[in-house]
């Protein structure tokens, strides 16, 4: 199995798999560039500080582990979003998120689903240079 990992978790469940499928697997977009687009840049944009959006000592271990060879077809029963609708239901992906970690804790595992309780901190978007993370 080949796995890809980077800091950050997408707000829309299928975005990572879609971007890996269409961007990396189909068009050859480098994984570091996708990581920057989907994690680093949004962390900077929303003022989430130096601990989000990248993998480095001292950063939160927010990671998505993806099997780049695990194809599947998205079903409505696969959705964990607040509103379980997606334009991608019925679409086949050539990769699959296998596990998601939030600050180093597993919050999602393929086959087991989500943890029973939220493990995150509430965040709201802010302008660069300010922080708005609620403990």
Short mmCIF file of C-alpha atoms in Angstrom, two decimals:
data_model
loop_
_atom_site.label_atom_id
_atom_site.label_comp_id
_atom_site.label_asym_id
_atom_site.label_seq_id
_atom_site.Cartn_x
_atom_site.Cartn_y
_atom_site.Cartn_z
CA UNK A 1 0.00 0.00 0.00
CA UNK A 2 1.11 3.55 -0.70
CA UNK A 3 -0.06 6.17 1.77
CA UNK A 4 0.00 9.94 1.66
CA UNK A 5 -0.24 12.07 4.79
CA UNK A 6 -0.28 15.77 5.55
CA UNK A 7 -1.54 18.19 8.15
CA UNK A 8 -5.09 19.38 8.07
CA UNK A 9 -8.48 18.04 7.49
CA UNK A 10 -10.80 19.25 4.76
CA UNK A 11 -14.13 20.81 5.77
CA UNK A 12 -15.87 18.91 2.96
CA UNK A 13 -15.51 15.17 3.35
CA UNK A 14 -14.74 14.19 -0.25
CA UNK A 15 -12.51 17.11 -1.22
CA UNK A 16 -9.23 15.38 -0.36
CA UNK A 17 -10.10 12.20 -2.26
CA UNK A 18 -11.38 14.23 -5.22
CA UNK A 19 -8.24 16.38 -5.38
CA UNK A 20 -5.95 13.36 -5.05
CA UNK A 21 -7.89 11.45 -7.69
CA UNK A 22 -8.21 14.27 -10.22
CA UNK A 23 -5.11 16.29 -9.34
CA UNK A 24 -2.45 13.78 -8.39
CA UNK A 25 -3.46 10.42 -9.87
CA UNK A 26 -4.99 11.73 -13.10
CA UNK A 27 -2.93 14.87 -13.81
CA UNK A 28 0.30 14.31 -11.85
CA UNK A 29 0.00 17.29 -9.49
CA UNK A 30 2.75 16.78 -6.86
CA UNK A 31 1.58 15.73 -3.38
CA UNK A 32 3.44 18.60 -1.64
CA UNK A 33 1.59 21.09 -3.83
CA UNK A 34 -1.78 19.50 -3.00
CA UNK A 35 -0.88 19.55 0.70
CA UNK A 36 -0.15 23.25 0.46
CA UNK A 37 -3.40 23.96 -1.39
CA UNK A 38 -5.62 21.92 0.92
CA UNK A 39 -3.93 22.42 4.27
CA UNK A 40 -1.15 24.99 4.55
CA UNK A 41 -2.81 27.82 2.66
CA UNK A 42 -6.21 27.49 4.42
CA UNK A 43 -4.48 27.38 7.85
CA UNK A 44 -2.68 30.61 6.99
CA UNK A 45 -5.79 32.23 5.49
CA UNK A 46 -7.89 31.56 8.57
CA UNK A 47 -5.20 32.59 11.04
CA UNK A 48 -4.81 29.17 12.65
CA UNK A 49 -1.25 29.89 13.56
CA UNK A 50 1.97 28.02 13.18
CA UNK A 51 0.61 24.75 14.65
CA UNK A 52 -1.90 23.97 11.88
CA UNK A 53 -1.53 23.10 8.20
CA UNK A 54 1.90 21.48 8.22
CA UNK A 55 3.89 18.55 9.58
CA UNK A 56 6.75 19.72 11.79
CA UNK A 57 7.97 19.40 15.39
CA UNK A 58 5.68 21.35 17.72
CA UNK A 59 2.74 21.34 15.28
CA UNK A 60 -0.57 19.65 15.94
CA UNK A 61 -0.57 16.17 14.43
CA UNK A 62 -3.65 16.75 12.25
CA UNK A 63 -3.23 14.15 9.53
CA UNK A 64 -5.21 12.30 6.90
CA UNK A 65 -3.76 8.92 5.92
CA UNK A 66 -4.79 8.01 2.39
CA UNK A 67 -4.34 4.75 0.50
CA UNK A 68 -3.60 5.92 -3.04
CA UNK A 69 -4.48 2.46 -4.42
CA UNK A 70 -7.79 1.82 -2.63
CA UNK A 71 -10.57 2.56 -5.07
CA UNK A 72 -14.20 2.75 -3.99
CA UNK A 73 -17.53 4.27 -4.97
CA UNK A 74 -18.94 6.88 -2.57
CA UNK A 75 -22.35 5.96 -1.17
CA UNK A 76 -24.70 8.18 0.85
CA UNK A 77 -24.11 5.86 3.82
CA UNK A 78 -20.39 6.78 3.69
CA UNK A 79 -21.11 10.45 4.48
CA UNK A 80 -20.34 11.79 7.95
CA UNK A 81 -21.12 15.42 7.20
CA UNK A 82 -23.75 17.28 9.20
CA UNK A 83 -25.95 17.27 6.09
CA UNK A 84 -25.34 13.89 4.41
CA UNK A 85 -25.69 15.00 0.80
CA UNK A 86 -22.93 15.24 -1.75
CA UNK A 87 -22.69 15.74 -5.51
CA UNK A 88 -20.09 12.94 -5.42
CA UNK A 89 -22.43 10.15 -4.26
CA UNK A 90 -22.10 7.43 -6.89
CA UNK A 91 -18.69 8.67 -8.04
CA UNK A 92 -15.77 6.25 -8.05
CA UNK A 93 -12.49 7.38 -6.50
CA UNK A 94 -9.14 5.66 -7.02
CA UNK A 95 -7.97 6.48 -3.47
CA UNK A 96 -9.52 6.47 -0.01
CA UNK A 97 -8.96 8.16 3.34
CA UNK A 98 -8.12 5.31 5.71
CA UNK A 99 -7.59 7.27 8.92
CA UNK A 100 -7.78 10.82 10.23
CA UNK A 101 -5.90 12.09 13.27
CA UNK A 102 -6.62 15.27 15.20
CA UNK A 103 -3.74 16.42 17.42
CA UNK A 104 -2.38 12.87 17.18
CA UNK A 105 -5.63 11.13 18.20
CA UNK A 106 -7.52 8.92 15.77
CA UNK A 107 -10.90 10.56 15.08
CA UNK A 108 -11.84 8.50 12.03
CA UNK A 109 -10.91 5.05 10.82
CA UNK A 110 -12.20 3.46 7.62
CA UNK A 111 -14.44 0.59 8.68
CA UNK A 112 -14.96 1.94 12.21
CA UNK A 113 -16.19 5.42 11.34
CA UNK A 114 -16.04 8.48 13.58
CA UNK A 115 -15.29 8.56 17.31
CA UNK A 116 -18.45 8.91 19.38
CA UNK A 117 -17.51 12.37 20.73
CA UNK A 118 -15.91 15.38 19.04
CA UNK A 119 -12.26 15.68 19.98
CA UNK A 120 -11.50 19.08 18.47
CA UNK A 121 -11.46 22.68 19.56
CA UNK A 122 -13.95 25.16 18.19
CA UNK A 123 -12.37 27.50 15.64
CA UNK A 124 -13.79 30.33 13.64
CA UNK A 125 -12.31 32.10 10.62
CA UNK A 126 -10.27 35.21 11.36
CA UNK A 127 -8.18 37.68 9.45
CA UNK A 128 -4.45 36.95 9.13
CA UNK A 129 -2.46 38.07 12.17
CA UNK A 130 -5.23 37.36 14.67
CA UNK A 131 -6.32 34.17 16.42
CA UNK A 132 -9.76 32.97 17.46
CA UNK A 133 -9.44 29.45 18.86
CA UNK A 134 -11.74 28.58 21.75
CA UNK A 135 -10.40 26.15 24.34
#
